[in-house]
CSV table of C-alpha atoms in Angstrom, one decimal:
chain,number,residue,atom,x,y,z
N,29,MET,CA,-14.3,-6.0,-10.2
N,30,SER,CA,-15.7,-3.5,-7.6
N,31,ASP,CA,-17.2,-0.4,-9.2
N,32,ALA,CA,-14.5,1.5,-7.4
N,33,ILE,CA,-11.7,-0.5,-9.0
N,34,SER,CA,-11.4,-0.5,-12.7
N,35,SER,CA,-9.2,-2.9,-14.7
N,36,ASP,CA,-7.7,-2.7,-18.2
N,37,ILE,CA,-5.0,-4.4,-20.2
N,38,GLN,CA,-2.7,-2.4,-22.5
N,39,ASP,CA,0.4,-3.8,-24.3
N,40,GLY,CA,0.9,-6.5,-21.7
N,41,VAL,CA,0.3,-4.3,-18.7
N,42,ALA,CA,-2.7,-4.8,-16.4
N,43,ILE,CA,-3.8,-1.4,-15.2
N,44,LEU,CA,-5.7,-1.4,-11.9
N,45,ARG,CA,-7.2,2.0,-11.0
N,46,ILE,CA,-8.7,3.1,-7.7
N,47,ASN,CA,-11.7,5.0,-8.6
N,48,ARG,CA,-13.5,6.5,-5.6
N,49,PRO,CA,-12.6,10.2,-5.7
N,50,GLU,CA,-15.6,11.3,-3.7
N,51,LYS,CA,-14.1,9.5,-0.7
N,52,LYS,CA,-10.5,10.4,-1.5
N,53,ASN,CA,-10.1,6.8,-2.8
N,54,ALA,CA,-10.5,5.3,0.7
N,55,LEU,CA,-10.4,1.5,0.4
N,56,THR,CA,-13.3,-0.8,1.4
N,57,GLN,CA,-13.2,-4.5,1.8
N,58,ALA,CA,-14.8,-4.9,-1.6
N,59,MET,CA,-12.1,-2.8,-3.1
N,60,TYR,CA,-9.4,-4.9,-1.5
N,61,THR,CA,-11.0,-8.0,-2.9
N,62,ALA,CA,-11.1,-6.4,-6.4
N,63,LEU,CA,-7.5,-5.4,-6.3
N,64,CYS,CA,-6.5,-8.9,-5.2
N,65,ASP,CA,-8.6,-10.4,-8.0
N,66,GLY,CA,-7.0,-8.1,-10.5
N,67,ILE,CA,-3.4,-9.0,-9.4
N,68,ASP,CA,-4.2,-12.7,-9.3
N,69,ALA,CA,-5.7,-12.5,-12.8
N,70,ALA,CA,-2.6,-10.8,-14.1
N,71,ASP,CA,-0.4,-13.4,-12.6
N,72,ALA,CA,-2.5,-16.1,-14.3
N,73,ASN,CA,-2.6,-14.4,-17.7
N,74,PRO,CA,0.4,-15.2,-19.8
N,75,SER,CA,-0.3,-12.1,-22.0
N,76,VAL,CA,0.2,-9.8,-19.0
N,77,ARG,CA,3.8,-9.1,-17.9
N,78,ALA,CA,3.4,-6.3,-15.4
N,79,VAL,CA,0.8,-4.6,-13.2
N,80,LEU,CA,0.3,-0.9,-12.8
N,81,ILE,CA,-1.6,0.3,-9.7
N,82,THR,CA,-2.9,3.9,-10.1
N,83,ALA,CA,-5.8,6.0,-9.1
N,84,THR,CA,-8.0,8.9,-10.2
N,85,PRO,CA,-5.9,12.1,-10.4
N,86,GLY,CA,-5.2,14.0,-7.3
N,87,CYS,CA,-5.3,11.3,-4.6
N,88,PHE,CA,-3.8,7.8,-4.7
N,89,THR,CA,-5.6,6.6,-1.6
N,90,SER,CA,-6.4,8.1,1.8
N,91,GLY,CA,-6.1,4.6,3.3
N,92,ASN,CA,-8.9,2.5,4.8
N,93,ASP,CA,-12.5,3.6,4.8
N,94,ILE,CA,-12.9,3.9,8.6
N,95,ASN,CA,-16.6,3.1,8.8
N,96,ASP,CA,-16.2,0.1,6.5
N,97,PHE,CA,-13.1,-1.0,8.4
N,98,LEU,CA,-14.8,-0.8,11.8
N,99,GLN,CA,-17.8,-2.7,10.5
N,100,ASN,CA,-15.6,-5.4,8.8
N,101,PRO,CA,-12.4,-5.7,10.9
N,102,PRO,CA,-9.9,-8.2,9.7
N,103,GLN,CA,-10.3,-11.5,11.5
N,104,ASP,CA,-7.8,-13.8,9.9
N,105,GLU,CA,-5.6,-14.2,6.8
N,106,ASN,CA,-8.7,-14.6,4.6
N,107,SER,CA,-9.9,-11.1,5.4
N,108,PRO,CA,-9.8,-8.9,2.3
N,109,VAL,CA,-7.2,-6.5,3.7
N,110,LEU,CA,-4.9,-9.3,4.8
N,111,ARG,CA,-5.4,-11.2,1.6
N,112,PHE,CA,-4.4,-8.0,-0.3
N,113,LEU,CA,-1.2,-7.6,1.7
N,114,HIS,CA,-0.3,-11.2,1.0
N,115,THR,CA,-1.1,-10.8,-2.7
N,116,ILE,CA,1.1,-7.7,-3.2
N,117,SER,CA,4.0,-9.4,-1.4
N,118,HIS,CA,3.7,-12.6,-3.4
N,119,SER,CA,2.9,-11.3,-6.9
N,120,LYS,CA,4.9,-13.1,-9.5
N,121,LYS,CA,4.9,-10.2,-11.9
N,122,PRO,CA,6.4,-6.7,-11.4
N,123,LEU,CA,4.2,-4.1,-9.7
N,124,ILE,CA,4.4,-0.5,-10.7
N,125,ALA,CA,2.7,2.4,-8.9
N,126,ALA,CA,1.8,5.9,-10.2
N,127,VAL,CA,1.1,8.1,-7.2
N,128,THR,CA,-0.5,11.6,-7.1
N,129,GLY,CA,-1.9,13.4,-4.1
N,130,LEU,CA,-2.3,11.6,-0.8
N,131,ALA,CA,-0.9,8.1,-0.2
N,132,VAL,CA,-1.9,7.3,3.4
N,133,GLY,CA,-1.4,4.1,5.5
N,134,VAL,CA,-1.7,1.1,3.2
N,135,GLY,CA,-1.4,3.6,0.3
N,136,SER,CA,2.2,4.1,1.4
N,137,THR,CA,3.1,0.6,2.7
N,138,LEU,CA,2.0,-1.1,-0.6
N,139,LEU,CA,4.6,1.0,-2.4
N,140,LEU,CA,7.3,-0.9,-0.5
N,141,HIS,CA,6.2,-4.1,-2.4
N,142,CYS,CA,6.4,-2.4,-5.8
N,143,GLU,CA,9.3,-2.8,-8.1
N,144,LEU,CA,8.9,0.7,-9.6
N,145,VAL,CA,7.2,3.8,-8.0
N,146,TYR,CA,6.6,7.1,-9.8
N,147,MET,CA,5.4,10.0,-7.8
N,148,ALA,CA,3.9,13.5,-8.6
N,149,GLN,CA,5.7,16.5,-7.3
N,150,GLY,CA,2.7,17.3,-5.1
N,151,ALA,CA,2.3,13.7,-3.8
N,152,THR,CA,2.6,13.0,-0.1
N,153,LEU,CA,3.2,9.8,1.8
N,154,GLN,CA,2.1,9.2,5.4
N,155,PHE,CA,2.4,6.2,7.8
N,156,PRO,CA,-0.1,7.4,10.5
N,157,PHE,CA,-0.4,4.1,12.4
N,158,THR,CA,0.6,5.2,15.9
N,159,LYS,CA,-1.7,8.3,15.6
N,160,LEU,CA,-4.6,5.8,15.0
N,161,GLY,CA,-3.7,3.7,18.0
N,162,LEU,CA,-2.3,1.0,15.7
N,163,CYS,CA,1.0,-0.5,14.6
N,164,PRO,CA,2.6,-0.8,11.1
N,165,GLU,CA,1.4,-3.3,8.6
N,166,ALA,CA,2.4,-4.9,5.2
N,167,GLY,CA,5.8,-5.7,6.6
N,168,SER,CA,6.7,-2.0,6.8
N,169,SER,CA,8.3,-2.2,10.2
N,170,PHE,CA,11.0,-4.3,8.5
N,171,LEU,CA,10.9,-3.1,4.9
N,172,LEU,CA,11.0,0.6,5.7
N,173,THR,CA,13.8,0.2,8.2
N,174,GLN,CA,15.7,-1.8,5.6
N,175,ARG,CA,15.0,0.9,2.9
N,176,VAL,CA,15.8,4.1,4.8
N,177,GLY,CA,17.6,3.0,8.0
N,178,TYR,CA,16.3,2.9,11.6
N,179,ALA,CA,16.5,6.6,12.4
N,180,LYS,CA,14.4,7.7,9.4
N,181,ALA,CA,12.0,4.8,9.7
N,182,SER,CA,11.4,5.8,13.3
N,183,GLU,CA,10.4,9.3,12.2
N,184,MET,CA,8.0,8.0,9.6
N,185,LEU,CA,6.5,5.1,11.6
N,186,LEU,CA,6.5,6.6,15.1
N,187,LEU,CA,5.7,10.3,14.4
N,188,GLY,CA,3.6,9.5,11.4
N,189,GLU,CA,4.2,12.9,9.8
N,190,PRO,CA,3.7,13.5,6.0
N,191,LEU,CA,6.6,12.8,3.7
N,192,SER,CA,7.0,14.8,0.5
N,193,SER,CA,7.7,13.2,-2.9
N,194,THR,CA,11.1,14.8,-3.0
N,195,THR,CA,12.0,13.2,0.3
N,196,ALA,CA,10.6,9.8,-0.8
N,197,LEU,CA,12.9,10.0,-3.8
N,198,GLN,CA,15.9,10.8,-1.6
N,199,TYR,CA,15.1,7.9,0.6
N,200,GLY,CA,14.7,5.4,-2.3
N,201,ILE,CA,11.0,4.9,-1.9
N,202,ALA,CA,10.3,6.5,-5.2
N,203,ASN,CA,12.2,5.9,-8.5
N,204,GLN,CA,11.3,9.3,-10.0
N,205,VAL,CA,9.3,12.4,-9.3
N,206,VAL,CA,7.7,14.3,-12.2
N,207,ALA,CA,4.9,16.8,-12.8
N,208,ASP,CA,1.5,15.7,-11.6
N,209,ASP,CA,0.1,15.3,-15.1
N,210,GLU,CA,3.0,13.2,-16.3
N,211,VAL,CA,3.1,10.5,-13.6
N,212,GLU,CA,0.8,7.9,-15.1
N,213,ALA,CA,2.2,8.3,-18.6
N,214,LEU,CA,5.7,7.7,-17.3
N,215,ALA,CA,4.6,4.8,-15.1
N,216,LEU,CA,2.8,3.2,-18.0
N,217,ALA,CA,5.7,3.7,-20.4
N,218,GLN,CA,8.1,2.0,-17.9
N,219,ALA,CA,5.6,-0.8,-17.4
N,220,ARG,CA,5.5,-1.4,-21.1
N,221,LYS,CA,9.3,-1.6,-21.2
N,222,LEU,CA,9.1,-4.4,-18.6
N,223,ALA,CA,6.3,-6.1,-20.6
N,224,ALA,CA,8.5,-6.2,-23.6
N,225,LEU,CA,11.3,-8.1,-21.8
N,226,PRO,CA,11.7,-11.9,-21.9
N,227,PRO,CA,9.0,-13.0,-19.3
N,228,GLN,CA,10.9,-15.7,-17.5
N,229,ALA,CA,14.0,-13.6,-17.1
N,230,LEU,CA,11.8,-10.8,-15.7
N,231,TYR,CA,9.9,-13.0,-13.2
N,232,THR,CA,13.0,-14.9,-12.1
N,233,SER,CA,15.0,-11.7,-11.6
N,234,LYS,CA,12.2,-10.3,-9.4
N,235,ALA,CA,12.0,-13.5,-7.4
N,236,LEU,CA,15.8,-13.6,-6.8
N,237,MET,CA,15.9,-10.0,-5.7
N,238,ARG,CA,13.3,-10.7,-3.0
N,239,ARG,CA,14.6,-14.2,-2.1
N,240,ALA,CA,17.0,-13.2,0.7
N,241,HIS,CA,14.4,-11.4,2.8
N,242,ARG,CA,11.2,-13.3,1.9
N,243,ALA,CA,11.0,-15.4,5.0
N,244,LEU,CA,11.7,-12.4,7.2
N,245,VAL,CA,9.1,-10.3,5.5
N,246,GLU,CA,6.5,-13.0,5.8
N,247,ASP,CA,7.3,-13.4,9.5
N,248,THR,CA,7.1,-9.6,10.1
N,249,MET,CA,3.8,-9.4,8.3
N,250,ARG,CA,2.3,-12.2,10.5
N,251,ALA,CA,3.5,-10.5,13.6
N,252,GLU,CA,2.2,-7.1,12.5
N,253,ALA,CA,-1.2,-8.6,11.5
N,254,GLU,CA,-1.5,-10.3,14.9
N,255,GLN,CA,-0.8,-7.1,16.8
N,256,PHE,CA,-2.8,-4.9,14.4
N,257,THR,CA,-6.0,-7.0,14.7
N,258,HIS,CA,-5.6,-7.0,18.5
N,259,MET,CA,-5.0,-3.2,18.7
N,260,LEU,CA,-7.9,-2.5,16.4
N,261,ARG,CA,-10.2,-3.7,19.1
N,262,GLY,CA,-8.4,-1.7,21.8
N,263,GLU,CA,-9.4,1.6,23.5
N,264,GLU,CA,-6.6,3.6,21.9
N,265,ALA,CA,-7.7,2.8,18.4
N,266,MET,CA,-11.3,3.4,19.3
N,267,GLU,CA,-10.5,6.8,20.7
N,268,ALA,CA,-8.4,7.7,17.6
N,269,MET,CA,-11.1,6.6,15.2
N,270,MET,CA,-14.0,8.2,17.1
N,271,ALA,CA,-12.1,11.4,17.2
N,272,PHE,CA,-11.5,11.3,13.5
N,273,MET,CA,-15.1,10.7,12.7
N,274,GLN,CA,-16.2,13.4,15.2
N,275,LYS,CA,-13.6,15.8,13.8
N,276,ARG,CA,-11.9,16.5,17.1
N,277,ALA,CA,-8.5,16.0,18.6
N,278,PRO,CA,-8.0,12.6,20.2
N,279,ASP,CA,-7.2,12.4,23.9
N,280,PHE,CA,-4.8,9.7,24.9
N,281,SER,CA,-4.0,11.1,28.4
N,282,ARG,CA,-5.9,8.4,30.3
N,283,PHE,CA,-3.9,5.6,28.7
N,284,SER,CA,-0.7,4.1,30.1
């Protein structure tokens, strides 16, 4: 595992923790690889029945580490970030998330692949792709529209404004919202309930719930990845990211 991703197993639950608080848990390529390895190991381990994804208190993840992402842009499906998106969408065992603080970009889209999501009262989701000169990823252009409807998905994916935990609960993105210091305990308790169930009944039920839309999700993810990798090399994304690193407002007035 990466030093910034810790792994533990408790009562049939694999706990993967994002542990880079000094960088607001921004994800590097090595961290994506470690998360993939943790989920794959859980799927292969018969004593593990569920996977809990959590983070150091106060910030789930601020999304991609911009410097690392620009130095190691995704090239193909074997790139760590694209491998991670494939892994969360194909995990055999239930995924549970415990979210406190910021969940930005992939920190929000990964929740759409989780069976159970528990959020802190102070948690905030954000899908800032257009603001970064990019497009949605992780199948979110379909999954979010399916979850909340086209009008609300347009607000989230086009405007890219923050979404409170209360609103996430109302929209069906979160299962429950509790006090910040109760989130992980609740998520782990629910994961343990899943781990105590008959395993084949659990895995088959998950697979059947996702069966109807699996091909459409995979097709959407491929289309998004193609556009995302192309746009990442574009002038709009470069202006957005340079502005972010230079701590200034981006200027998109020259683009058409």
